[in-house]
Amino acid sequence: MTSIARLTLALLLTTAPIAASAQPAQPWTNRALSAEARADLLVRAMTQDEKLLIVHGHHVPHPRMFDGVAVVAQAGYVPGVSRLGIPALRESDASLGVANQVEQRKGDVATALPSGLATAASFDPAIAYAGGRMAGAEARAKTFNVLLAGGVNLTRDPLNGRNFEYMGEDPLLAGTMAGAAIAGVQSNHIVSTVKHFALNAQETGRHILDARLGDVPLRESDLLAFEIAIEKGRPGSVMCAYNQLNGNYTCESHYLLTDVLRRDWGYKGWTMSDWGALHSTVKGALAGLDQESGQELDTQAFFGAPLARAVADGQVPQARLDDMVRHILTGMIANGLMDDPVPDRPVPIDYAAHADVAQRAAEAGMVLLKNDREMLPFAKTARTIVLIGGHADVGVLSGGGSSQVRSVGGVPVELMPPAGSEPAGFARITWHNSSPMAAIRAAAPGATVTYIDGRDPAAAAAAARNADLTIVFAWQWQTEAMDAETLALPENQDATIDAVAAANPRTLVVLETGGPVLMPWLAKVPAVLEAWYPGQRGGPAIARALFGDIDPGGRLPMTFPASVAQTPRPAVVGMDLLHAADAKRAAGASDVGGSGQVPPFAVEYPEGANVGYRWFSARGERPLFAFGYGLSYANFRYSDVHAHGGPTPTVDFTVTNTGARAGADVPQVYVRSEAGASRAIRLGGWSKVLLQPGESRHVSVTIEPRVIAAFDPALHGWRRAGGKYTVTVARSAEDRGTETIMDLAPQSLRP
Ligand code: BGC
């Protein structure tokens, strides 16, 4: 053999193996493959220790080191595997902006959106998307790659302390809005969760209660909201809840995590536990939980060493651990966490532009509940305006708990929650620095605007008596970890409103509440504006609504009952047990420790799928203000209503602004099966339109097919009965609207 031939052979021998594996060294980086296929390649490359590492998350209330990596305080942290390019998961709350409950990072502020209910009240998915996109951008800029956003629990009880975080009582509205918000978050190449899966409908006893509701009503209500949110938002992860569902903790519920989520919905991302919601190793893993979150808040590490042992001794099959890892990696890869990693260090944020997003959401969600004698919008010529209560001189209220954002601009008022209440340790009653008084002064520069705190009704009445306008800012603080005991406004505010309204008929009430409140003074005041928790630009948003710079575009995403007695549970179930335990503890008993040691209790849901307005409509109850209700400064007429059947029924109509001002309207399509057992109406769809005076628009609303079908467990899908359906284009769930009849053929739908 010549030397050249020898050299060629040697080269061939050395290069042959390389040519045979012409794949990249890390084939899972190949973007042409599906996220699942890439995750699968990674699973094959991982050691057992690496797999166990990423199914086990930590709570980081103080900065700490993880394997040589300095980690700042954050809601959750899951170490990555750098040799394979798997980034750590850096998790922050939540739906209303990048939350910062953790005091170590003083000055680490973020843009505070209005409450979830305010966003839901916009009935505008574009508003929800913009808010999610903004919050996700801030999360990313702060180096977080998971935002624990996407709260979509239905409002079953108006007393629930966390209603303000969620999207209201209707599954189609809540699912659509949450899905849009999730898509907005994830447009930043970070993951959003959807949470809390499922039926976490109250805070009282949330760690112990057993929520009892059958498969069919659950699928047609709370689970439908999740199903729609997942379809529209494609969240990388699903967070299971604290409560039990029909006898199993939700993070150990095979029904929820496997049967519904994977088998029926084909979900590909990962399931994570809520912080402190896991109670087992084998049961949780076999039920379908993929990742333990915030392990330090569980009673022990369940997915750490105990899971390693359970896999080693065969109680949890290796294939199940591999699945857990595959799901986590699929959710991460699908959302760009590996291909477009978040920055190593925080990068600057355009807070001015983000504040505008928050303000638009606040404006779009304001609901004008009453406007007699066209008291609103105010003329800018008022000479004297008196503001009363609610710290309206300095700020606007926000809701408490893990979603709390410490907003840009700071906190002008911060109060401690009631002593002894569960949130005392981690929630503060927090006002954002956005002064309605400053905004009203700017809107009415010729007026003298003064403020009085309103604690003394007589003093408030005296201050109001000679004013051209009086605005009472009434508030109700709601928080995670505690439900309201009553729908009445706290701290004697009803007496103040009564006294002020008696002294000055030109009195308007602005509500900053977590949800519905009772309004015993309603007949005495000509105008009421529900501003919710309006976020860090709440002051200007309120002023612009009052002076007509915008049309209050919101409609109620939940029923405002006339009395809590009209609702399925007039008192929060279990609150009496907690109070009894607290009383015993206060009396010195050592064997009761408050909520932690109250025995588990059950919560029944006699309303089934008839949540909120459906309950009211089925029982013929008249609420104070109905779901979907809200006034405009314009007037709208609906005409030419036509319903078309077929597989995807559609309703066409024309909306005309017959008023003198531009305005925002939300025509709603309600459907009732004339053949069905329930006479309850269901929201089938809606549209949001902005119209100039005299302008008409043709609107076509597609009815969500599942809303008018029944879930059939045998089919793992939906069946629509054939027959007549009444379709109404209306202004609220109570409005008689314009009715038409639609004939529909029977139909089966599989997910
Ligand atoms: C809440 C979750 C939150 C988690 C992490 C829990 O207490 O229920 O919504 O994402 O804490 O902070």
Coordinates of C-alpha atoms and ligand atoms in Angstrom, one line a residue, residues 59 74-76 91-95 99 101 147-149 151 162 165-166 193 195-196 200 203 206-207 239-242 272-276 293-294 297 401-403 426 480-481, ligand 1:
H59 CA -39.4 27.7 47.8
Q74 CA -38.4 33.9 44.5
A75 CA -41.6 31.9 44.7
G76 CA -40.0 28.8 43.2
E91 CA -40.7 30.9 39.1
S92 CA -42.5 34.1 40.1
D93 CA -46.1 34.9 40.8
A94 CA -48.5 35.8 39.1
S95 CA -51.5 37.0 37.1
A99 CA -45.4 39.8 42.3
Q101 CA -44.1 39.5 48.4
L147 CA -44.9 33.1 35.7
L148 CA -47.3 31.4 38.0
A149 CA -50.2 33.2 36.3
G151 CA -55.8 31.7 37.7
R162 CA -59.3 35.1 45.8
E165 CA -57.4 37.2 41.0
Y166 CA -59.7 35.1 38.8
T193 CA -49.2 28.0 34.4
K195 CA -54.2 27.2 38.1
H196 CA -55.5 26.0 40.6
N200 CA -60.3 25.6 44.7
E203 CA -59.8 29.9 50.8
R206 CA -58.2 25.3 51.6
H207 CA -55.6 22.9 52.7
M239 CA -50.8 23.9 38.8
C240 CA -53.0 21.6 40.9
A241 CA -54.7 23.1 44.0
Y242 CA -54.6 22.8 47.8
M272 CA -46.8 21.1 39.3
S273 CA -48.2 21.2 42.8
D274 CA -49.2 24.3 44.6
W275 CA -46.8 25.3 47.3
G276 CA -47.6 23.0 50.2
S293 CA -43.2 22.8 43.9
G294 CA -41.9 24.7 46.9
L297 CA -43.8 24.3 52.3
G401 CA -51.6 37.4 48.9
S402 CA -49.1 35.7 46.5
S403 CA -50.4 37.8 43.6
F426 CA -47.9 37.2 54.4
E480 CA -55.6 35.0 49.4
A481 CA -55.9 32.7 52.5
Ligands
BGC1 C1 -50.7 30.1 45.8 C2 -50.3 30.0 44.4 C3 -48.9 30.6 44.2 C4 -48.0 29.9 45.1 C5 -46.5 30.3 44.9 C6 -49.6 29.5 46.7 O1 -49.9 29.9 48.0 O2 -51.9 29.4 46.0 O3 -51.3 30.6 43.6 O4 -48.6 30.5 42.8 O5 -48.4 30.0 46.4 O6 -46.4 31.6 45.5

